[in-house]
GROMACS .gro file of C-alpha atoms in nm:
model
  192
    1MET     CA    1   1.711   9.474  18.712
    2ASP     CA    2   2.032   9.459  18.911
    3PRO     CA    3   2.335   9.552  18.696
    4GLY     CA    4   2.629   9.321  18.747
    5LYS     CA    5   2.410   9.022  18.829
    6LYS     CA    6   2.361   8.710  18.618
    7ARG     CA    7   1.993   8.632  18.572
    8LEU     CA    8   1.735   8.450  18.369
    9VAL     CA    9   1.552   8.676  18.126
   10ALA     CA   10   1.210   8.762  18.262
   11GLU     CA   11   0.900   8.629  18.093
   12TRP     CA   12   0.766   8.983  18.047
   13GLU     CA   13   1.078   9.135  17.886
   14PRO     CA   14   1.065   9.230  17.517
   15ALA     CA   15   1.121   8.930  17.290
   16LEU     CA   16   1.349   8.920  16.987
   17GLY     CA   17   1.083   8.711  16.811
   18ALA     CA   18   0.972   8.350  16.819
   19PHE     CA   19   1.106   8.005  16.731
   20VAL     CA   20   0.876   7.771  16.540
   21THR     CA   21   0.931   7.449  16.351
   22TRP     CA   22   0.838   7.357  15.996
   23PRO     CA   23   0.615   7.190  15.912
   24ALA     CA   24   0.426   7.408  16.154
   25ALA     CA   25   0.206   7.271  16.429
   26LEU     CA   26   0.040   7.611  16.471
   27PRO     CA   27  -0.270   7.720  16.282
   28GLY     CA   28  -0.170   7.897  15.961
   29THR     CA   29  -0.343   8.221  16.056
   30LEU     CA   30  -0.153   8.236  16.386
   31LEU     CA   31   0.177   8.161  16.216
   32ARG     CA   32   0.110   8.431  15.954
   33ASP     CA   33   0.010   8.685  16.220
   34LEU     CA   34   0.320   8.607  16.427
   35ALA     CA   35   0.541   8.664  16.123
   36LEU     CA   36   0.365   8.992  16.042
   37ASP     CA   37   0.416   9.124  16.398
   38ALA     CA   38   0.749   8.971  16.505
   39HIS     CA   39   1.056   8.807  16.360
   40LEU     CA   40   1.036   8.429  16.327
   41TRP     CA   41   1.323   8.183  16.342
   42VAL     CA   42   1.187   7.879  16.161
   43LEU     CA   43   1.356   7.547  16.230
   44VAL     CA   44   1.377   7.344  15.908
   45THR     CA   45   1.549   7.011  15.849
   46ASP     CA   46   1.689   7.067  15.501
   47ALA     CA   47   1.677   7.273  15.179
   48ALA     CA   48   1.349   7.114  15.068
   49SER     CA   49   1.166   7.203  15.391
   50GLU     CA   50   1.313   7.555  15.377
   51THR     CA   51   1.186   7.598  15.021
   52ASP     CA   52   0.843   7.471  15.124
   53ALA     CA   53   0.827   7.705  15.425
   54ALA     CA   54   0.950   8.006  15.225
   55ALA     CA   55   0.683   7.945  14.960
   56TRP     CA   56   0.413   7.922  15.228
   57PHE     CA   57   0.522   8.246  15.400
   58ALA     CA   58   0.536   8.422  15.062
   59SER     CA   59   0.184   8.300  14.980
   60GLN     CA   60   0.069   8.458  15.308
   61GLY     CA   61   0.222   8.797  15.225
   62VAL     CA   62   0.501   8.767  15.482
   63SER     CA   63   0.814   8.960  15.385
   64PRO     CA   64   1.126   8.740  15.365
   65ASP     CA   65   1.307   8.975  15.605
   66ARG     CA   66   1.062   8.872  15.882
   67VAL     CA   67   1.175   8.508  15.872
   68THR     CA   68   1.511   8.344  15.935
   69PHE     CA   69   1.542   7.977  15.849
   70VAL     CA   70   1.760   7.764  16.074
   71ARG     CA   71   1.865   7.421  15.949
   72ALA     CA   72   1.886   7.178  16.237
   73PRO     CA   73   1.768   6.829  16.325
   74GLN     CA   74   1.412   6.772  16.442
   75GLY     CA   75   1.294   6.491  16.662
   76ASP     CA   76   0.959   6.378  16.798
   77ASP     CA   77   0.921   6.683  17.023
   78ALA     CA   78   1.034   6.942  16.767
   79VAL     CA   79   0.714   7.146  16.792
   80TRP     CA   80   0.769   7.194  17.168
   81VAL     CA   81   1.056   7.441  17.118
   82ARG     CA   82   0.991   7.600  17.455
   83ASP     CA   83   1.045   7.263  17.624
   84TRP     CA   84   1.376   7.163  17.466
   85GLY     CA   85   1.505   7.490  17.324
   86PRO     CA   86   1.771   7.718  17.466
   87HIS     CA   87   1.686   7.943  17.761
   88PRO     CA   88   1.784   8.313  17.757
   89VAL     CA   89   2.005   8.449  18.035
   90MET     CA   90   2.184   8.778  18.091
   91ASP     CA   91   2.538   8.771  18.223
   92GLU     CA   92   2.680   9.021  18.471
   93HIS     CA   93   2.780   9.252  18.182
   94GLY     CA   94   2.430   9.266  18.032
   95GLN     CA   95   2.522   9.024  17.748
   96LEU     CA   96   2.239   8.797  17.637
   97TRP     CA   97   2.328   8.425  17.620
   98CYS     CA   98   2.145   8.105  17.537
   99VAL     CA   99   2.191   7.813  17.774
  100GLY     CA  100   2.075   7.459  17.710
  101PRO     CA  101   2.001   7.185  17.958
  102ARG     CA  102   1.992   6.825  17.842
  103TYR     CA  103   1.636   6.755  17.735
  104VAL     CA  104   1.482   6.425  17.840
  105TYR     CA  105   1.205   6.329  17.601
  106ALA     CA  106   0.887   6.380  17.795
  107THR     CA  107   0.588   6.319  17.572
  108PRO     CA  108   0.450   5.979  17.667
  109PHE     CA  109   0.143   5.842  17.494
  110THR     CA  110  -0.093   5.566  17.598
  111ALA     CA  111  -0.399   5.386  17.470
  112HIS     CA  112  -0.729   5.465  17.641
  113GLU     CA  113  -0.793   5.124  17.792
  114PRO     CA  114  -0.710   5.071  18.161
  115GLY     CA  115  -0.358   4.943  18.225
  116ALA     CA  116  -0.221   5.045  17.882
  117PRO     CA  117   0.155   5.109  17.895
  118LEU     CA  118   0.309   5.450  17.840
  119GLU     CA  119   0.491   5.475  17.507
  120THR     CA  120   0.670   5.726  17.287
  121ALA     CA  121   0.513   5.854  16.965
  122ASP     CA  122   0.711   5.577  16.791
  123ARG     CA  123   0.546   5.315  17.015
  124GLU     CA  124   0.867   5.254  17.213
  125PRO     CA  125   0.832   5.170  17.583
  126LEU     CA  126   0.872   5.471  17.811
  127ALA     CA  127   1.190   5.318  17.957
  128ALA     CA  128   1.355   5.377  17.619
  129LEU     CA  129   1.341   5.752  17.679
  130GLU     CA  130   1.681   5.770  17.845
  131TYR     CA  131   1.856   5.857  17.521
  132GLU     CA  132   1.952   6.210  17.417
  133PRO     CA  133   1.672   6.336  17.192
  134VAL     CA  134   1.744   6.481  16.851
  135ASP     CA  135   1.560   6.803  16.932
  136GLN     CA  136   1.812   6.935  17.181
  137ARG     CA  137   2.087   6.914  16.919
  138ALA     CA  138   1.920   7.217  16.761
  139GLN     CA  139   1.990   7.436  17.068
  140PRO     CA  140   2.334   7.562  16.950
  141ALA     CA  141   2.202   7.619  16.595
  142LEU     CA  142   1.922   7.838  16.729
  143ALA     CA  143   2.169   8.035  16.944
  144ARG     CA  144   2.398   8.084  16.640
  145ALA     CA  145   2.101   8.208  16.434
  146LEU     CA  146   2.043   8.471  16.703
  147GLY     CA  147   2.413   8.560  16.705
  148LEU     CA  148   2.436   8.470  17.074
  149PRO     CA  149   2.688   8.268  17.273
  150PHE     CA  150   2.566   7.927  17.386
  151GLU     CA  151   2.651   7.722  17.693
  152LYS     CA  152   2.545   7.361  17.746
  153LEU     CA  153   2.427   7.301  18.102
  154PRO     CA  154   2.511   6.989  18.303
  155HIS     CA  155   2.158   6.891  18.404
  156ALA     CA  156   1.836   6.773  18.242
  157PHE     CA  157   1.484   6.904  18.192
  158THR     CA  158   1.190   6.680  18.116
  159GLY     CA  159   1.009   6.946  17.920
  160ASP     CA  160   0.775   7.233  17.986
  161ASN     CA  161   0.895   7.586  18.010
  162VAL     CA  162   1.086   7.776  18.273
  163LEU     CA  163   0.936   8.111  18.363
  164SER     CA  164   1.130   8.379  18.548
  165ASP     CA  165   1.053   8.721  18.686
  166GLY     CA  166   1.409   8.829  18.600
  167HIS     CA  167   1.511   8.824  18.964
  168ASP     CA  168   1.511   8.503  19.164
  169LEU     CA  169   1.159   8.366  19.127
  170LEU     CA  170   1.123   8.072  18.891
  171ASN     CA  171   0.842   7.846  18.789
  172GLN     CA  172   0.884   7.535  18.583
  173HIS     CA  173   0.535   7.407  18.519
  174ARG     CA  174   0.619   7.042  18.594
  175GLY     CA  175   0.831   7.123  18.898
  176ALA     CA  176   1.086   7.388  18.983
  177ARG     CA  177   1.391   7.160  19.020
  178GLY     CA  178   1.510   7.205  18.659
  179GLY     CA  179   1.449   7.579  18.664
  180GLU     CA  180   1.631   7.604  18.994
  181GLN     CA  181   1.926   7.426  18.837
  182VAL     CA  182   1.939   7.673  18.544
  183ARG     CA  183   1.946   7.959  18.791
  184ARG     CA  184   2.207   7.801  19.015
  185CYS     CA  185   2.440   7.668  18.744
  186HIS     CA  186   2.454   7.954  18.504
  187VAL     CA  187   2.318   8.246  18.699
  188GLY     CA  188   2.559   8.189  18.982
  189ARG     CA  189   2.385   8.070  19.297
  190GLY     CA  190   2.609   7.767  19.347
  191ALA     CA  191   2.624   7.415  19.215
  192PRO     CA  192   2.301   7.215  19.181
   0.00000   0.00000   0.00000
């Protein structure tokens, strides 16, 4: 990597661990195996959910030092941490940061019959999705749990993840515009 250059962290670089939410949407065996092999930051809503999660991890033989609980709000898309969560970037001094775009709720549902409207999980019309989702309010809490500085970005993502090669190539699965904006705003290629 080029020293002195701001950049998105590459998809293939070593990870500090993984973010997951509780209650978990992953199969228990996968969650246990992740915690045995890597550090987990587990997003919980309150003391009761933290107690529940800690008891489950203990029952699976996971050492408490492999799990860090982070209390933060959870919304409808909480399990999609990679969609709404903070993105890792390196500044020109090699300091790791977390940056967070505004997340636009992007999980529409519909009935199976022809012509059925798109709705949120709460059966709200899709047009009601212009609010700021609860999930993204957890971005700074996750950055704090990692001990990293956090910067809110001035643009929005509609979900899915941003993949980088650590240089200048980006891929956001649902379209590169949001990923391009992360690179340009924080990494230093000009205004979006």
